[in-house]
mmCIF file of C-alpha atoms in Angstrom:
data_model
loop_
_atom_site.group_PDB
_atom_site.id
_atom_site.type_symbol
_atom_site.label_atom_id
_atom_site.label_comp_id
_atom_site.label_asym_id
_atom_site.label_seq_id
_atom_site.Cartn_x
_atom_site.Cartn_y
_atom_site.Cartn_z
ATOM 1 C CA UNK A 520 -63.202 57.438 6.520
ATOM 2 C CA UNK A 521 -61.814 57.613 9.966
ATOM 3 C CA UNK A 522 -58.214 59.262 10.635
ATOM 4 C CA UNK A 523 -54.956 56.893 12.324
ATOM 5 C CA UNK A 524 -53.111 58.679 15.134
ATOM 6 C CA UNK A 525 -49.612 56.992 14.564
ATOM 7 C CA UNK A 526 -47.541 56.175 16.043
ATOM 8 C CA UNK A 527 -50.376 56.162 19.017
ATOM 9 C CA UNK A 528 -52.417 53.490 17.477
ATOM 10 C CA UNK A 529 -49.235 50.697 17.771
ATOM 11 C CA UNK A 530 -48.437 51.328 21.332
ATOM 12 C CA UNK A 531 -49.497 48.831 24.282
ATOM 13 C CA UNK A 532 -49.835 51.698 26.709
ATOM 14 C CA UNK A 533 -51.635 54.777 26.292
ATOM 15 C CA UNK A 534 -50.044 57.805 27.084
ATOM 16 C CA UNK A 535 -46.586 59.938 25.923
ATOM 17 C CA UNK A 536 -45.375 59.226 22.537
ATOM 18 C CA UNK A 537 -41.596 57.676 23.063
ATOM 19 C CA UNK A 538 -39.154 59.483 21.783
ATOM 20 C CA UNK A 539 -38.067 56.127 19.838
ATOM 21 C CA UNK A 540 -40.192 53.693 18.957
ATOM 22 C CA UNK A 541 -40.112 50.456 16.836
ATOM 23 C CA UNK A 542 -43.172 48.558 15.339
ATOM 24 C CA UNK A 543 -43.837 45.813 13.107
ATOM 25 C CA UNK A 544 -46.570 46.581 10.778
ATOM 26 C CA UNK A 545 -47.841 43.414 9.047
ATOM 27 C CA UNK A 546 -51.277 42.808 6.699
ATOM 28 C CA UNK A 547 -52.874 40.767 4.437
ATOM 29 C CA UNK A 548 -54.990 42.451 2.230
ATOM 30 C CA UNK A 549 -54.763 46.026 0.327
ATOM 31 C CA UNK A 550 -54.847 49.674 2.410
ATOM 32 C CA UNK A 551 -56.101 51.979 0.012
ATOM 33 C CA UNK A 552 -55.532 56.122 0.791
ATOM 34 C CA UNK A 553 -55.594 55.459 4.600
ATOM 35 C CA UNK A 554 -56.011 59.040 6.252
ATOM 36 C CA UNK A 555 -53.197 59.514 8.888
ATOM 37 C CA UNK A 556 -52.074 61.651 11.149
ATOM 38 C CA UNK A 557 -48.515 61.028 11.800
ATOM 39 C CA UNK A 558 -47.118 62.596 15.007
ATOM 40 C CA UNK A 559 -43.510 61.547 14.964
ATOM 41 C CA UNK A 560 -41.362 61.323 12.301
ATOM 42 C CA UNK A 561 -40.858 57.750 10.943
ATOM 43 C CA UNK A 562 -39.129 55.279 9.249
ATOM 44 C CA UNK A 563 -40.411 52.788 6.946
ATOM 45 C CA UNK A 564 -38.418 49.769 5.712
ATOM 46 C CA UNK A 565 -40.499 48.319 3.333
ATOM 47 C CA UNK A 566 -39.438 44.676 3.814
ATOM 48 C CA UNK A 567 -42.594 43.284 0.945
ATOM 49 C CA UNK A 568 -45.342 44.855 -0.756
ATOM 50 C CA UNK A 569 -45.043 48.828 -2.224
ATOM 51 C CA UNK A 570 -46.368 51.583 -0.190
ATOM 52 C CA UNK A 571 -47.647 54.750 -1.399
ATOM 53 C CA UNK A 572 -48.237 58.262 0.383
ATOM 54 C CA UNK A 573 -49.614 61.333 -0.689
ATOM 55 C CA UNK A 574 -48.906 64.326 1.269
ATOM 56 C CA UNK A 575 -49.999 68.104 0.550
ATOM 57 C CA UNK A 576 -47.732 68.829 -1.853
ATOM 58 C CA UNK A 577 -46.618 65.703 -3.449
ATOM 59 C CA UNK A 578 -46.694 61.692 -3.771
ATOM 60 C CA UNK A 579 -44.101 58.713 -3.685
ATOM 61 C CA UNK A 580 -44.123 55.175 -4.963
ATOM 62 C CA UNK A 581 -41.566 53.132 -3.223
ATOM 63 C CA UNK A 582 -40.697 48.792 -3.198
ATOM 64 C CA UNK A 583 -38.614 47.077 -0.875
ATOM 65 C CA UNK A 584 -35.604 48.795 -3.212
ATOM 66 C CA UNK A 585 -36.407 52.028 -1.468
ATOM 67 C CA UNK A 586 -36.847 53.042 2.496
ATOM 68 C CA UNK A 587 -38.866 56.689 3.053
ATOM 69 C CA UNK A 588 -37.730 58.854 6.276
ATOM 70 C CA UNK A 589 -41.237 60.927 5.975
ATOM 71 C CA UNK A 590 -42.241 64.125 7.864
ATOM 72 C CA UNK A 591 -44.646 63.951 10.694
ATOM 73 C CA UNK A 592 -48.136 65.279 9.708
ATOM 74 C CA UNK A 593 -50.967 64.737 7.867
ATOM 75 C CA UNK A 594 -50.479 62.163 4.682
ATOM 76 C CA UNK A 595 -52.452 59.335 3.014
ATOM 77 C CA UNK A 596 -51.209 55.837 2.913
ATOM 78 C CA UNK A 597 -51.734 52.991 0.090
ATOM 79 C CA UNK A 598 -49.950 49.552 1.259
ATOM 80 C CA UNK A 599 -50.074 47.129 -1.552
ATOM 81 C CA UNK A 600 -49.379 43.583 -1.569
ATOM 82 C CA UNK A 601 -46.899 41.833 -4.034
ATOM 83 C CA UNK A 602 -48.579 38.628 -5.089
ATOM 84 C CA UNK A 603 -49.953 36.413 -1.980
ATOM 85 C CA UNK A 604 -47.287 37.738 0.482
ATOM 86 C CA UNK A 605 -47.698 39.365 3.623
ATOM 87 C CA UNK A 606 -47.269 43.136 3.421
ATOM 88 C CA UNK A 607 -44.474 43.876 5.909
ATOM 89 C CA UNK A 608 -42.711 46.904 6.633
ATOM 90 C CA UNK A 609 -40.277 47.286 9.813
ATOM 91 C CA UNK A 610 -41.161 51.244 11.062
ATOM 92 C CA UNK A 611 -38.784 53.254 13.691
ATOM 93 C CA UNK A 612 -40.715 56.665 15.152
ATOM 94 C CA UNK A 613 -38.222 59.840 16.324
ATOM 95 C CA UNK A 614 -38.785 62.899 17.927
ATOM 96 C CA UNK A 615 -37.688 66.738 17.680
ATOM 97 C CA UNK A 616 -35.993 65.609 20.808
ATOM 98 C CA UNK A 617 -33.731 62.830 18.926
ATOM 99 C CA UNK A 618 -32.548 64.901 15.801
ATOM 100 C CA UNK A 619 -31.584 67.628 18.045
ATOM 101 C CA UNK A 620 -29.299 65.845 20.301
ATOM 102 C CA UNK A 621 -28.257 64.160 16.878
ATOM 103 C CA UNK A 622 -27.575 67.973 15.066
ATOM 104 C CA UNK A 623 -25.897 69.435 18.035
ATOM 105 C CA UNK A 624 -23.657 66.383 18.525
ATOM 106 C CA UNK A 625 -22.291 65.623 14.873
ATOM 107 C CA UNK A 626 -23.486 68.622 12.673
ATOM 108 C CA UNK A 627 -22.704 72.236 12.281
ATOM 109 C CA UNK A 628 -24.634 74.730 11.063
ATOM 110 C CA UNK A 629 -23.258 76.355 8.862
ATOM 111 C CA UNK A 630 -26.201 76.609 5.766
ATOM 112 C CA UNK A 631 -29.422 78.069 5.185
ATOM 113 C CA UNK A 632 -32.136 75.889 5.793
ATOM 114 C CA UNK A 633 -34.693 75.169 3.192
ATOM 115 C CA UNK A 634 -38.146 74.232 3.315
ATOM 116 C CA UNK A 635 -38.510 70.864 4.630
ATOM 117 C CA UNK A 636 -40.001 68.561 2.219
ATOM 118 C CA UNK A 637 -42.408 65.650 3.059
ATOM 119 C CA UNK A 638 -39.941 62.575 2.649
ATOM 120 C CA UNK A 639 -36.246 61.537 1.572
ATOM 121 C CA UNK A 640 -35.827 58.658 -0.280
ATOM 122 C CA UNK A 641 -33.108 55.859 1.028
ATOM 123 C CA UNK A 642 -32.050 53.455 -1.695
ATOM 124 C CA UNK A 643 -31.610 49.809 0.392
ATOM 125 C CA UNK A 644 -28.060 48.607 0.424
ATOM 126 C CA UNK A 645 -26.492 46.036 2.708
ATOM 127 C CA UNK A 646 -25.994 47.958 5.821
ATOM 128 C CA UNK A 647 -29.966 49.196 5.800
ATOM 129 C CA UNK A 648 -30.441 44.857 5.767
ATOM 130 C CA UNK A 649 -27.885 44.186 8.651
ATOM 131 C CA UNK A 650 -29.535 47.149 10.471
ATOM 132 C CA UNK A 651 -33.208 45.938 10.269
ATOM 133 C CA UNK A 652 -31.517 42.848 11.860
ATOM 134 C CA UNK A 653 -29.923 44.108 14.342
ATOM 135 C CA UNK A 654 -33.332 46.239 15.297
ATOM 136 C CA UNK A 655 -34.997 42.664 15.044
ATOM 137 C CA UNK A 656 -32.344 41.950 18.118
ATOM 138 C CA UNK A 657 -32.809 44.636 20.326
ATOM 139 C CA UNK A 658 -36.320 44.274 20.567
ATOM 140 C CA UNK A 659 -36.134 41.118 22.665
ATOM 141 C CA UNK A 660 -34.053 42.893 25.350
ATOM 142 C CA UNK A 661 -35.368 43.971 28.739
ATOM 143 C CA UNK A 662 -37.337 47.267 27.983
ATOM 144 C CA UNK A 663 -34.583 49.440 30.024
ATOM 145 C CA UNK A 664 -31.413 47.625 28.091
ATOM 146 C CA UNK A 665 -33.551 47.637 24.803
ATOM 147 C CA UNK A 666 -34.250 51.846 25.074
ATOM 148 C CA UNK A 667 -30.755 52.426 25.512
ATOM 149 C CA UNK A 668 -29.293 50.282 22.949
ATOM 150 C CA UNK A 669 -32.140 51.796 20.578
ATOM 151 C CA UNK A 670 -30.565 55.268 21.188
ATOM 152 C CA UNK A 671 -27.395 54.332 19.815
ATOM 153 C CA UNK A 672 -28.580 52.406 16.716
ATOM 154 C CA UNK A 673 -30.553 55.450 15.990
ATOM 155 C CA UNK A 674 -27.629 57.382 16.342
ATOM 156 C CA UNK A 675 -25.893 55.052 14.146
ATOM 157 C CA UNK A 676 -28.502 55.123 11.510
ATOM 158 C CA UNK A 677 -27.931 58.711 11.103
ATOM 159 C CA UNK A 678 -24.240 58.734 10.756
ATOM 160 C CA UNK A 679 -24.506 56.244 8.291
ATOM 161 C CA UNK A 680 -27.091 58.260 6.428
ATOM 162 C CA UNK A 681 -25.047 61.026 6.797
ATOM 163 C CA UNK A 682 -22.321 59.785 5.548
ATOM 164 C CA UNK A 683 -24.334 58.647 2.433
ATOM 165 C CA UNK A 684 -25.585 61.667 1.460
ATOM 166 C CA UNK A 685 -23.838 64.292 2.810
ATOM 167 C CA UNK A 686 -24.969 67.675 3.138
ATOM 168 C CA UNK A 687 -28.279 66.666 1.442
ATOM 169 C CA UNK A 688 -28.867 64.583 4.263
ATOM 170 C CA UNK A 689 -28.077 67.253 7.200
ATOM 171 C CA UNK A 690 -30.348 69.833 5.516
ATOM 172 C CA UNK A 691 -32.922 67.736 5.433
ATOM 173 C CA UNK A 692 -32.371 66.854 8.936
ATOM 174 C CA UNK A 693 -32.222 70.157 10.121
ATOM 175 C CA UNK A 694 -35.366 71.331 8.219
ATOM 176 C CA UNK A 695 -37.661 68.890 10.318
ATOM 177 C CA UNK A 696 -37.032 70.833 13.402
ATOM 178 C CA UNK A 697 -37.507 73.796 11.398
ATOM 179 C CA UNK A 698 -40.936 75.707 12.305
ATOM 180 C CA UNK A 699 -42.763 76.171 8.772
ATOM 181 C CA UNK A 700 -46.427 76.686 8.013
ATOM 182 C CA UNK A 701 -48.029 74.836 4.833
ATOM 183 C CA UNK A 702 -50.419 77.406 2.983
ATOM 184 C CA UNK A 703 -53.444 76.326 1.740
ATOM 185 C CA UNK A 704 -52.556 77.619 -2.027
ATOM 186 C CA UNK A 705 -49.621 75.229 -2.506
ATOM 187 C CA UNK A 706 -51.778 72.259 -1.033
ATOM 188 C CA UNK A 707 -54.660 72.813 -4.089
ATOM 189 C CA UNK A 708 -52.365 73.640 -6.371
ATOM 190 C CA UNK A 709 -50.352 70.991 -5.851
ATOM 191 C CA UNK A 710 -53.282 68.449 -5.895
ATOM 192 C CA UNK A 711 -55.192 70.339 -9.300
ATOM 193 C CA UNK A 712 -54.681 67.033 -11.882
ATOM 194 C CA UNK A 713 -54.247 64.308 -8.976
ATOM 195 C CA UNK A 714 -57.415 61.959 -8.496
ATOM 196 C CA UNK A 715 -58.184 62.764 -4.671
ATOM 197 C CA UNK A 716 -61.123 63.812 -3.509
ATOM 198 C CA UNK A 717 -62.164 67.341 -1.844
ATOM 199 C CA UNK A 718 -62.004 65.410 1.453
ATOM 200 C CA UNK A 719 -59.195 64.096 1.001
ATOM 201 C CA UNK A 720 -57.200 66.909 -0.240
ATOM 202 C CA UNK A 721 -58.778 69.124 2.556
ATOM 203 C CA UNK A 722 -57.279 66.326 5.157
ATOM 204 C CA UNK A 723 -54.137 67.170 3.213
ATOM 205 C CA UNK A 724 -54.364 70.906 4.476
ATOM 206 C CA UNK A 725 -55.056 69.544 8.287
ATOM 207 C CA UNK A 726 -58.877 71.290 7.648
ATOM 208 C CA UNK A 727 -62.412 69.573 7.797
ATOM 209 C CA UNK A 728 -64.139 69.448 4.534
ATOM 210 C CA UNK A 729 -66.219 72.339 5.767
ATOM 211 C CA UNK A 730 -63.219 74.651 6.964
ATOM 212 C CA UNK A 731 -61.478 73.803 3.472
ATOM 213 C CA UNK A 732 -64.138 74.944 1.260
ATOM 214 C CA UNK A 733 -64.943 78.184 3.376
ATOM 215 C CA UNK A 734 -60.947 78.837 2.784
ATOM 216 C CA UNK A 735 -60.989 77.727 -0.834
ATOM 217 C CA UNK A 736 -63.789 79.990 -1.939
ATOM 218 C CA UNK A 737 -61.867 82.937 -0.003
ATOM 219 C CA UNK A 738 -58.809 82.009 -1.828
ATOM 220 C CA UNK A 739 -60.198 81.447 -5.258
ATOM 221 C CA UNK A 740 -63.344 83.114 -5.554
ATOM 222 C CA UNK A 741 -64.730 79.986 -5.961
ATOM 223 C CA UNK A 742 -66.454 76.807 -4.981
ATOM 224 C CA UNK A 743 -63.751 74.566 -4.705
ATOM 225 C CA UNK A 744 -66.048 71.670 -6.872
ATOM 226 C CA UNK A 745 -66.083 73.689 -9.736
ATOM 227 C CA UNK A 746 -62.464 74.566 -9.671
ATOM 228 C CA UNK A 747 -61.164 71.517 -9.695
ATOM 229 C CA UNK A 748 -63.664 70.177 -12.621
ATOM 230 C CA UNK A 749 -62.724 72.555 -14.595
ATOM 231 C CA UNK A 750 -59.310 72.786 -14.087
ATOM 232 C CA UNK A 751 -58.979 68.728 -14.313
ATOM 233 C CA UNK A 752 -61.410 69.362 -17.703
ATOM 234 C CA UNK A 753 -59.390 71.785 -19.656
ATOM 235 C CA UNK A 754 -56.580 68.994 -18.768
ATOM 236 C CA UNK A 755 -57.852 66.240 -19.979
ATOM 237 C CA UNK A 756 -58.945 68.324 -23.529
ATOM 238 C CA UNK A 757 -55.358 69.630 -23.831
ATOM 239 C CA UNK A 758 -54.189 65.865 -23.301
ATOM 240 C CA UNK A 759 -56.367 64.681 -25.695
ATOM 241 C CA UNK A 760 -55.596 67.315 -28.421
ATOM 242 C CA UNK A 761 -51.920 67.488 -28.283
ATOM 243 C CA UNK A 762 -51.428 63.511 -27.628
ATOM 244 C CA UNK A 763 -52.314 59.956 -28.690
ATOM 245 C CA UNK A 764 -53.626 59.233 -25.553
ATOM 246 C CA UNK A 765 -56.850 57.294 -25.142
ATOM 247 C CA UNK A 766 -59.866 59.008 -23.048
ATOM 248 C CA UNK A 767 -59.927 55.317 -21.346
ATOM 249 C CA UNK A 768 -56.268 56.324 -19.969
ATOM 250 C CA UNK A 769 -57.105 59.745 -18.424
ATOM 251 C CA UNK A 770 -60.217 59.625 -16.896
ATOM 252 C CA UNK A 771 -59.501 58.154 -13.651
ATOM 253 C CA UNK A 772 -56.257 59.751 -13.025
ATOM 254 C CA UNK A 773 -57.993 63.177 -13.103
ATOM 255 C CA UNK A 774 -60.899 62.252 -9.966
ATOM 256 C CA UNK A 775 -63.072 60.563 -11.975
ATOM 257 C CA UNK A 776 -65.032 57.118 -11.123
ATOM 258 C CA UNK A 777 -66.026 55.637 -14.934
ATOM 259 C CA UNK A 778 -66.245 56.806 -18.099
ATOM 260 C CA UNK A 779 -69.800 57.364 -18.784
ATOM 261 C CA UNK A 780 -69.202 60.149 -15.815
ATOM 262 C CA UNK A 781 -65.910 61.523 -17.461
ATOM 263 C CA UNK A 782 -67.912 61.927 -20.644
ATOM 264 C CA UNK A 783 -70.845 63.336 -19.661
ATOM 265 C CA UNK A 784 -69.131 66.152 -17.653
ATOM 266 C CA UNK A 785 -66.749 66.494 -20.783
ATOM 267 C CA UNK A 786 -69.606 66.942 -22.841
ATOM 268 C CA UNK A 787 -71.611 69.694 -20.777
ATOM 269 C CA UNK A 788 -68.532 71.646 -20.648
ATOM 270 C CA UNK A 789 -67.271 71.556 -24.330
ATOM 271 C CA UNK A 790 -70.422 70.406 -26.403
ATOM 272 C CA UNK A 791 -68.657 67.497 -27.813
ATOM 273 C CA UNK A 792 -67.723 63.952 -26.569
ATOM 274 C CA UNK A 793 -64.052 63.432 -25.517
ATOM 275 C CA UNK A 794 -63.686 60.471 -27.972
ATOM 276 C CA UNK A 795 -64.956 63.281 -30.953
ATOM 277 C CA UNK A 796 -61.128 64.896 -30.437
#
């Protein structure tokens, strides 16, 4: 599976990245687990359909009820349809650049900064409908008097968001501009009953599938395969021991493909079929 550069892919013009930029993102059939490599920060106002995005260290389910503000790097996608409608989700890119000016302008800093995390969650109200309209507006002005009224509306948006949720808001804000490193560790462990694949957890961790396992087996003293099988094995037998759950309900939530597969591994590791517990 090939890797998206966004926002790079939706620009006319090769070149730069602005430091805002608005785009229209519009389909008609499913996206499953695109690989992308997001290189601003973004955006996304789910207008219809539900997107879902895994990133290293966690995942998030979101409707139209919900807009994501999601940290640049490495995530997967999943765009879903609702019904026969056209999946359509208004997206507005930022810099560093932007939430500086926007930190040093309106925002002290007066508190430690944590961690960023991978995405806040924006619960829709009114204003978030009147602003996607307003966006909808300013991009049919002349590209000099459209950049500079898109400065101020992102400016706006901020405030607003600000204002919202408070200091919750801020520190998040201030933790994207924050230098961090992601360690490989938190990625896997992170990832140890989720159903993506080696590849695409390695993508997770910004490595090749190659460079991943050489750092896995470093890390854990072993292949990284193996690991996870196990690991996703022992699961599934505590699930089924201590639960009511059905094997039919576990299998593919824990990386694998069918049943027959699920049971057979099951079964060379334990001695016993999984429907036996």
């Amino acid at each position: 599976m090939s890797v998206e550069n966004i926002p790079e892919s939706y620009l006319k013009t090769k070149g730069n990245i602005p430091d805002l930029f608005v785009y229209d993102f519009k389909m008609t059939e499913n996206l499953i687990k695109t690989k992308v490599n997001l290189n601003s920060h973004m955006f996304s106002f789910l207008q219809t359909g539900k997107k879902q995005v895994h990133f290293s260290d966690t995942s998030v389910l979101v409707d139209n009820s919900q807009s994501l503000l999601i940290k640049k790097g490495n995530c997967l996608w999943t765009e879903l349809l609702d019904t026969d409608e056209i999946y359509y989700c208004k997206l507005l890119f930022f810099s560093d650049k932007k939430i500086k000016e926007f930190l040093q302008k309106h925002v002290k800093y007066n508190s430690e900064i944590q961690e960023a995390q991978s995405y806040f969650t924006i619960e829709n109200d009114s204003y978030i409908d009147s602003y996607l309209n307003s966006l909808a507006t300013i991009m049919a002005a002349p590209v000099a008097f459209m950049n500079t009224l898109l400065s101020v509306k992102f400016e706006e948006l901020l405030l607003y968001l600000t204002n919202k949720y408070g200091e919750v808001f801020e520190n998040y804000l201030k933790s994207l501009i924050e230098e961090e490193t992601s360690p490989l560790k938190k990625t896997i462990e992170k990832n140890v009953y989720t159903s993506l694949s080696l590849e695409e957890i390695a993508f997770l961790c910004n490595m090749s599938l190659s460079t991943f396992k050489r750092h896995f087996i470093k890390e854990y003293k072993q292949s990284p395969g193996k690991w996870f099988r196990d690991k996703r094995l022992l699961r599934a037998k505590e699930l089924l021991e201590t639960s009511t759950i059905k094997v039919s309900d576990i299998y593919l939530d824990l990386g694998y493909n069918n049943l027959s597969n699920f049971s057979s591994a099951f079964k060379s590791k334990f001695g016993i079929n999984p429907s036996e517990i």
